[in-house]
Short mmCIF file of C-alpha atoms and ligand atoms in Angstrom, two decimals:
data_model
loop_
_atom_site.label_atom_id
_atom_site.label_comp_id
_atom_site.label_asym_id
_atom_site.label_seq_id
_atom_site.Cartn_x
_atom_site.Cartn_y
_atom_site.Cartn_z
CA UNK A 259 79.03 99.52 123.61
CA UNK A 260 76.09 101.14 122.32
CA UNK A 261 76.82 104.84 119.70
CA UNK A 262 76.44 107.01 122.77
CA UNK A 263 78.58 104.78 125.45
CA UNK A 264 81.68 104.80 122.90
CA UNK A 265 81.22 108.50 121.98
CA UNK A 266 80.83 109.11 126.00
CA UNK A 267 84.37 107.18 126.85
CA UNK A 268 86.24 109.71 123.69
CA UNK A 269 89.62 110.35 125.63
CA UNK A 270 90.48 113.78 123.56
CA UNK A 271 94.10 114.45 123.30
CA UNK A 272 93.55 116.29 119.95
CA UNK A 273 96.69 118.32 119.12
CA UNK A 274 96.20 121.92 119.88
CA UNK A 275 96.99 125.27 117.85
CA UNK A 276 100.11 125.81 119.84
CA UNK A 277 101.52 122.07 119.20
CA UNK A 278 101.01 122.19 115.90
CA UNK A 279 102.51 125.70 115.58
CA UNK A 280 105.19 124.29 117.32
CA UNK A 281 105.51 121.77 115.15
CA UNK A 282 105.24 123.70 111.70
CA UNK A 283 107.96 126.26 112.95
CA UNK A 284 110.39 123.62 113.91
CA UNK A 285 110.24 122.35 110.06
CA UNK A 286 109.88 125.21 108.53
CA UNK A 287 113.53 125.79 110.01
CA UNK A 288 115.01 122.93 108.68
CA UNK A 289 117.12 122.29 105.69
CA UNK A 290 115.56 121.23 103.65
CA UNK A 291 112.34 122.31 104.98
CA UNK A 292 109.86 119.82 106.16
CA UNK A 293 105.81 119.33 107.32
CA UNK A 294 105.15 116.52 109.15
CA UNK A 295 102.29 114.70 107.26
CA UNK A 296 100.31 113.70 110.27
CA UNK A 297 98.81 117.39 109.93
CA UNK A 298 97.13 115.58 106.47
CA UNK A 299 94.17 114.40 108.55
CA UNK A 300 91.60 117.29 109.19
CA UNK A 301 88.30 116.18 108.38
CA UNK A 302 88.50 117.21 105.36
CA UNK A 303 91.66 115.51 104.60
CA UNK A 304 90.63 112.28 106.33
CA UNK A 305 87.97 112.09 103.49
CA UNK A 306 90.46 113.32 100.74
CA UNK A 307 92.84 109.89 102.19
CA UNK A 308 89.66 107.76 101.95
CA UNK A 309 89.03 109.04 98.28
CA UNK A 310 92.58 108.35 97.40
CA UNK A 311 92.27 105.01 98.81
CA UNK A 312 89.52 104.13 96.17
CA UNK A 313 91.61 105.72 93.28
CA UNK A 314 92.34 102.73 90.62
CA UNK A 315 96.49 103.83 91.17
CA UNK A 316 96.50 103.08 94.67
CA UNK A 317 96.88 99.80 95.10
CA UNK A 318 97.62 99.32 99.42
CA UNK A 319 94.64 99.08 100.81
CA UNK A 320 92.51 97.01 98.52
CA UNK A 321 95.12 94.75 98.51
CA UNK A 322 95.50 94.91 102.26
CA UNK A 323 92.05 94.83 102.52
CA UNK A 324 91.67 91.62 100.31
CA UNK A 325 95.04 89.51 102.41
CA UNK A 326 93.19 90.35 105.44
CA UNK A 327 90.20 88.56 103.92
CA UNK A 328 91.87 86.06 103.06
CA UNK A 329 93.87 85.36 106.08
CA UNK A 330 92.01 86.69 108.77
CA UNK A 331 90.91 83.28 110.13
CA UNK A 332 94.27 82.06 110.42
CA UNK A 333 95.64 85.35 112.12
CA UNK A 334 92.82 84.73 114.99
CA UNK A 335 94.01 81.22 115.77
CA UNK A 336 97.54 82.84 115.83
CA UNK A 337 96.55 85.95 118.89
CA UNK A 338 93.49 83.70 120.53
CA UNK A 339 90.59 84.98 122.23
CA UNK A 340 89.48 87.59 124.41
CA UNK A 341 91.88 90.87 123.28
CA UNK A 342 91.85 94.39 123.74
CA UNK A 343 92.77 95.85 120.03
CA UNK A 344 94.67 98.87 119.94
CA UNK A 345 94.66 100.34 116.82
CA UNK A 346 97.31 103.44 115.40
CA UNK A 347 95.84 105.73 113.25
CA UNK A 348 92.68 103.79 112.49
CA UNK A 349 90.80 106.43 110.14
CA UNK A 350 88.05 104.70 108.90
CA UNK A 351 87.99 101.73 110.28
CA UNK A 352 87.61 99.76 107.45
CA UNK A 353 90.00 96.92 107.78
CA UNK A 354 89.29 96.93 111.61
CA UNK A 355 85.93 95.73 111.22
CA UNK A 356 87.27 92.99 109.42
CA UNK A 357 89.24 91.77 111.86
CA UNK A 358 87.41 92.66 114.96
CA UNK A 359 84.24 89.97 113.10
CA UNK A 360 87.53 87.25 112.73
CA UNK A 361 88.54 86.93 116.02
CA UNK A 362 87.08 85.14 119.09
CA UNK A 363 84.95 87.41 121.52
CA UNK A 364 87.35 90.41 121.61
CA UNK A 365 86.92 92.57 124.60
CA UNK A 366 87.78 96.03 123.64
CA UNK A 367 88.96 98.32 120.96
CA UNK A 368 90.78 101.14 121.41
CA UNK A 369 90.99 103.45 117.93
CA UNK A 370 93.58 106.25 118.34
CA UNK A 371 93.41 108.62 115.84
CA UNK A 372 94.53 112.15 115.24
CA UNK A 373 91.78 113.33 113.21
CA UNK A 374 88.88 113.83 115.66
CA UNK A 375 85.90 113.81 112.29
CA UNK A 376 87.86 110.47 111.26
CA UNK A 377 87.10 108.99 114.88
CA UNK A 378 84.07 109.71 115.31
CA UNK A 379 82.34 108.58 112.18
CA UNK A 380 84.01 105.41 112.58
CA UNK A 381 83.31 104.79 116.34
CA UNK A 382 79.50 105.31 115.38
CA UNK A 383 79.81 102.68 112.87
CA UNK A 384 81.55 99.98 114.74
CA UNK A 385 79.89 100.34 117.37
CA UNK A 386 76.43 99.84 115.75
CA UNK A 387 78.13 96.52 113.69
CA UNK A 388 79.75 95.27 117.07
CA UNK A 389 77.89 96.16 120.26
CA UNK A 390 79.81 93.77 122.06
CA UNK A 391 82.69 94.85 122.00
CA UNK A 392 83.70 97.55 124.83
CA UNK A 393 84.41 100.69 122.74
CA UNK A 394 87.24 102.97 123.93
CA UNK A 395 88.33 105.58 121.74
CA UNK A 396 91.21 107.88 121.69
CA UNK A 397 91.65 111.22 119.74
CA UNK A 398 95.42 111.45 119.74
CA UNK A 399 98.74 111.83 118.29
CA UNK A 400 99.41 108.35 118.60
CA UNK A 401 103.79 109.44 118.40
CA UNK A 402 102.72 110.85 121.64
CA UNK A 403 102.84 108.77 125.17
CA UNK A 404 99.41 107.86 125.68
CA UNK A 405 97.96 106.06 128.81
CA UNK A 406 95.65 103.56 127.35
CA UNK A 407 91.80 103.07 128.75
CA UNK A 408 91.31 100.13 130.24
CA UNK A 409 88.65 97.92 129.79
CA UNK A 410 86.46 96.29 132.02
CA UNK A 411 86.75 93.03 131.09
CA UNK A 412 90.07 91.66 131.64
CA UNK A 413 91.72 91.50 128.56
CA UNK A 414 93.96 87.95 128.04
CA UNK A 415 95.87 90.08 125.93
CA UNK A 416 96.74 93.42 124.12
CA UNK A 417 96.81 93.11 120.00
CA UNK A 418 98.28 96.56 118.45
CA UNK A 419 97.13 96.61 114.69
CA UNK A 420 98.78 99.30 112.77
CA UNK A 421 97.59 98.44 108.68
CA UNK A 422 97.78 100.48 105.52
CA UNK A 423 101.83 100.63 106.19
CA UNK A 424 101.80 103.95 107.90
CA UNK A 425 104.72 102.56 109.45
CA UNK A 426 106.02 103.53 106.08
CA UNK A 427 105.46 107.41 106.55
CA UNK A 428 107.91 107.44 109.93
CA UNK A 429 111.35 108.36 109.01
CA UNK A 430 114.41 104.97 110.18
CA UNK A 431 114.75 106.63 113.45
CA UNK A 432 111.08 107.76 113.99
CA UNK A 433 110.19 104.78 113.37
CA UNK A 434 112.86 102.64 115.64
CA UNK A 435 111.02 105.00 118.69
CA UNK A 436 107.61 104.27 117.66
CA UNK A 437 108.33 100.55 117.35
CA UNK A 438 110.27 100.35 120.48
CA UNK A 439 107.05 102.22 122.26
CA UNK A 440 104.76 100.00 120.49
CA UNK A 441 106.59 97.10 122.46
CA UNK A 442 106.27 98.53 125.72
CA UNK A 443 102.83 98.58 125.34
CA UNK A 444 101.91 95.40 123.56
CA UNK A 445 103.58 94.15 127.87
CA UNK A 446 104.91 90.59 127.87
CA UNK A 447 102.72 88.36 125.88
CA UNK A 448 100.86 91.42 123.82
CA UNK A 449 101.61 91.35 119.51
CA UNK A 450 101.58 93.79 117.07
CA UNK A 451 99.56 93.04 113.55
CA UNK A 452 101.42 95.41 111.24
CA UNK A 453 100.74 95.90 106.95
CA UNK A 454 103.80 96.82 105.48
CA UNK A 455 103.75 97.88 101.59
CA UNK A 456 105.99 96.04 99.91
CA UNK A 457 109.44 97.19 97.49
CA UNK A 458 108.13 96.43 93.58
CA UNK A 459 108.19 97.86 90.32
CA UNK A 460 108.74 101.36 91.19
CA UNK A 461 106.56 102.65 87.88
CA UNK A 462 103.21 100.70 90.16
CA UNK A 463 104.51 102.82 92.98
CA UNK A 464 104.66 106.13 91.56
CA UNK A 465 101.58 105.81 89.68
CA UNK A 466 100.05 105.01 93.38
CA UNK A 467 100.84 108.53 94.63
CA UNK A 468 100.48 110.30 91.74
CA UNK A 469 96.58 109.49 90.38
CA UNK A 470 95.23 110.80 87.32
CA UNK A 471 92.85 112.50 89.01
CA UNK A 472 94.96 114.18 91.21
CA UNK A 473 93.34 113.41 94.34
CA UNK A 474 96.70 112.95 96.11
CA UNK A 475 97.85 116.48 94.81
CA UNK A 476 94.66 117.69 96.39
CA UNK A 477 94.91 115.59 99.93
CA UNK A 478 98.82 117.21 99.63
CA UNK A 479 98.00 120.52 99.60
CA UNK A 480 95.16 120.23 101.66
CA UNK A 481 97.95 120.77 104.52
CA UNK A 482 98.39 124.53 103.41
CA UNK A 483 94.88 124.93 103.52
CA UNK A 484 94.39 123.28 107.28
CA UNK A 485 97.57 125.18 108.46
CA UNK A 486 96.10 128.61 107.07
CA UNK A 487 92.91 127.88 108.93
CA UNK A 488 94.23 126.19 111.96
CA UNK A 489 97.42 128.38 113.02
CA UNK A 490 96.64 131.29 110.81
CA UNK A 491 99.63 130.90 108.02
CA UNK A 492 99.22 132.43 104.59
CA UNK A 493 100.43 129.96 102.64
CA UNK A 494 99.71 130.37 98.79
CA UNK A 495 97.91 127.40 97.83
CA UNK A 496 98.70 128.13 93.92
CA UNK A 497 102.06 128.79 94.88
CA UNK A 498 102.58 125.30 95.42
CA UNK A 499 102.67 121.98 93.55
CA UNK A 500 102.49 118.13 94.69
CA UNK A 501 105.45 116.25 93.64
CA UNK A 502 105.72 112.31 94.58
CA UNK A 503 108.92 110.64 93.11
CA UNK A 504 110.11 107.30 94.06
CA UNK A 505 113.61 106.56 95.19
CA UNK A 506 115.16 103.48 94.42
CA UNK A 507 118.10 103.29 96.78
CA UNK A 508 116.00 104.68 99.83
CA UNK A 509 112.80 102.48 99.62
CA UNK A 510 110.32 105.30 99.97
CA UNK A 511 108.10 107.42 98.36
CA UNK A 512 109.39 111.35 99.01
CA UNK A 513 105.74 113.65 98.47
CA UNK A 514 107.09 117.07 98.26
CA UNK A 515 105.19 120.51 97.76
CA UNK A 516 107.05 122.42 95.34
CA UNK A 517 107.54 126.22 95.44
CA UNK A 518 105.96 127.88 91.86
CA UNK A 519 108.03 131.41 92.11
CA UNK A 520 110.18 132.83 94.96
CA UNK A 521 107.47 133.76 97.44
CA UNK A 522 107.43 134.45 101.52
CA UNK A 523 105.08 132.95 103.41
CA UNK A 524 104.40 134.31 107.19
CA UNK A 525 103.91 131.55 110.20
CA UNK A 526 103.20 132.71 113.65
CA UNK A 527 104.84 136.27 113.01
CA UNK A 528 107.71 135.06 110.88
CA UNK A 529 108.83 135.02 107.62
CA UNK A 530 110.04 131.92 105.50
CA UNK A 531 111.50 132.75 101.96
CA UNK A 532 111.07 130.52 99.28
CA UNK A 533 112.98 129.74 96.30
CA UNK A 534 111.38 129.67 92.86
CA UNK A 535 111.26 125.53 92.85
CA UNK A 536 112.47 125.10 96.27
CA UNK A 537 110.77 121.84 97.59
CA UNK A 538 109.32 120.94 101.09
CA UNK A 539 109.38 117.50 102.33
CA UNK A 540 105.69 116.27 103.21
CA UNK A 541 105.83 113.23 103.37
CA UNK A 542 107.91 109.72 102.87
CA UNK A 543 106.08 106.57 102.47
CA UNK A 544 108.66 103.87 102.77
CA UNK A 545 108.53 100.17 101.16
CA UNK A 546 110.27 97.41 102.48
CA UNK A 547 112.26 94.23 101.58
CA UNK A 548 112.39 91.18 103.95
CA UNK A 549 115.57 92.33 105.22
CA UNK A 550 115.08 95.97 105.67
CA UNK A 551 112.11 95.42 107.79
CA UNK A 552 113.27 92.22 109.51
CA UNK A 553 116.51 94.95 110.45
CA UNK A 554 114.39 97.93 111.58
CA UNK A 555 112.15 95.70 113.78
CA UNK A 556 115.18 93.97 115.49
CA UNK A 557 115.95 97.34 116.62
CA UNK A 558 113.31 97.84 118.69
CA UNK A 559 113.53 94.60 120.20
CA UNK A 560 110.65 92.96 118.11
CA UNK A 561 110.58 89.89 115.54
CA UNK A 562 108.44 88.50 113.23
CA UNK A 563 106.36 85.16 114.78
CA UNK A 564 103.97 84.78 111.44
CA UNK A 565 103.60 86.20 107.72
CA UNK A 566 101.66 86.88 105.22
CA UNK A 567 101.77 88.27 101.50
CA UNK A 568 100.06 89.54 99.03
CA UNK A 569 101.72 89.14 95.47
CA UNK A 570 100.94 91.98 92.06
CA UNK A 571 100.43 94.24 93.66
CA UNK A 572 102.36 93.05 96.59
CA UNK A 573 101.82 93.49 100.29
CA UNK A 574 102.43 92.22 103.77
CA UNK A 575 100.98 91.51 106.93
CA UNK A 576 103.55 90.83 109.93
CA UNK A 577 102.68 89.77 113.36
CA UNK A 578 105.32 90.59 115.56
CA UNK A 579 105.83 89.56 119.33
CA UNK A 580 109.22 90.68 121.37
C1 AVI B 670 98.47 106.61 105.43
N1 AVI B 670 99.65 106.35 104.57
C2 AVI B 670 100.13 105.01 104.77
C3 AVI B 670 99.44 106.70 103.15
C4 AVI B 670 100.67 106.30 102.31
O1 AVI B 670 100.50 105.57 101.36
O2 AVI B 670 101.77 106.72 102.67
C5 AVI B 670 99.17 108.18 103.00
C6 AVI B 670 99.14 108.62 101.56
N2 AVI B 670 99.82 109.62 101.07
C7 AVI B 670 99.57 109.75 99.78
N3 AVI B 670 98.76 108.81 99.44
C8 AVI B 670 98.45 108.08 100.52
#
């Protein structure tokens, strides 16, 4: 595709004000109270993600980026020629290029992304590095049933890649759903690529989502921010701090925004009463063992056909087939 054919097939299924409304209320309600962290990814915090991602602390996607180097060959024997890639929540598009220059004469790509900014930057870019390859964007919550474009060169193949182990930030059951959609899609003979951060000393972890120059306290609270502007909340942004603790026995990463004084904040008309310290989940960025993800997978129906690791910092890459 050339900039202005990929920008001209954009399929815009951007959540709208009343969604995320929706959305915000519904968490706000629970117990204890939650915001789902796919809101992160304005423009603004799409760039604040890409920022954290070249923080010294944050180990995942350099060393994601650097097994996919490494391996990349080997993966394209492994899915063959001729695929349409279907990426989840491809943001910048960094590791996609990568892969997209490994394999043999892909057909298509298909980026879904929530953050509209995000998508479109990126779609300019590949499609000036790869003009072959039939661009076919999507601006979309990708937890959301989505008919896929089709290309229009048959395809041998569909290849979902879903890196940076966002897999990680969907709660056991979330995740089972996402999984088991991502197999309907992937059809018969499709795979999944899938980056999965890896369980390790939990001090590396922590550090990860907690740099020292408090980017990811920033890209946290940058959610208040978007919600105030977006769906017209009046959220405090000093009345709130980033917390990111790792627990042990659960595998994951819990990013909370912690409330500085008792304080009410108003949300579509209604009023939400906050303890002094009372802490919102934001965000859970789970790590995996062997067997936990080997378990989750078989769940949805899905193995693992070929692996690949990173080691200090640690990291995987799993392609999966059903
Ligand atoms: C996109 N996702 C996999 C990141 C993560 O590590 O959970 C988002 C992030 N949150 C804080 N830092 C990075």
């Amino acid at each position: 595709s050339t900039v202005s054919d990929a920008l001209d097939a954009l399929t815009d299924l951007q959540p709208d004000r009343a969604r995320i409304t929706a959305d915000i209320l519904h968490g706000l309600s629970q117990r204890p109270r939650q915001l789902p962290s796919k809101y992160f990814y304005d423009a603004r915090g799409s760039q604040l993600f890409e920022q954290i991602t070249r923080q010294p602390e944050y180990y995942p996607t350099r060393t994601e980026l650097q097994l996919l180097q490494q391996v990349s060959a080997e993966i394209a024997r492994a899915v063959g020629p001729h695929l349409h890639v279907v990426e989840l929540g491809s943001g910048s598009g960094r590791k996609t290029e990568l892969l997209l220059h490994a394999l043999a004469d892909p057909v298509a790509y298909t980026p879904i992304e929530i953050s509209r900014a995000a998508l479109l930057d990126s779609v300019a870019r590949l499609a000036e590095a790869l003009p072959e390859i039939e661009m076919l964007p999507v601006c979309a919550d990708f937890t959301r049933p989505v008919t896929l474009p089709e290309p229009q060169r048959e395809p041998a193949r569909r290849l979902l890649f879903f890196p940076g182990s966002t897999l990680g930030n969907f709660a056991h059951d979330d995740a089972v759903a996402l999984l088991d959609a991502m197999r309907q899609t992937m059809g018969p003979t499709g795979l999944a690529l899938i980056g999965i951060d890896l369980h390790q000393d939990p001090a590396l972890i922590e550090a990860a989502y907690n740099d020292a120059a408090g980017v990811t306290a920033a890209f946290t609270l940058n959610l208040l921010r978007r919600l105030n502007r977006e769906i017209g909340s009046d959220f405090d942004l000093d009345g709130f701090e980033h917390r990111a603790r790792y627990s042990v026995p659960r595998l994951r990463i819990e990013t909370e925004l912690v409330s500085r004084c008792a304080q009410r904040v108003h949300v579509a008309g209604r009023a939400f009463d906050f303890a002094d310290g009372e802490a919102m989940t934001v965000e859970y960025s789970h790590k995996y063992t062997d067997a936990a993800f080997g378990a989750l997978i078989a769940e949805a129906g899905l193995r693992v056909r070929m692996q690949w690791n990173a080691d200090a910092p640690a990291f995987g890459l799993r392609l999966l087939e059903r």
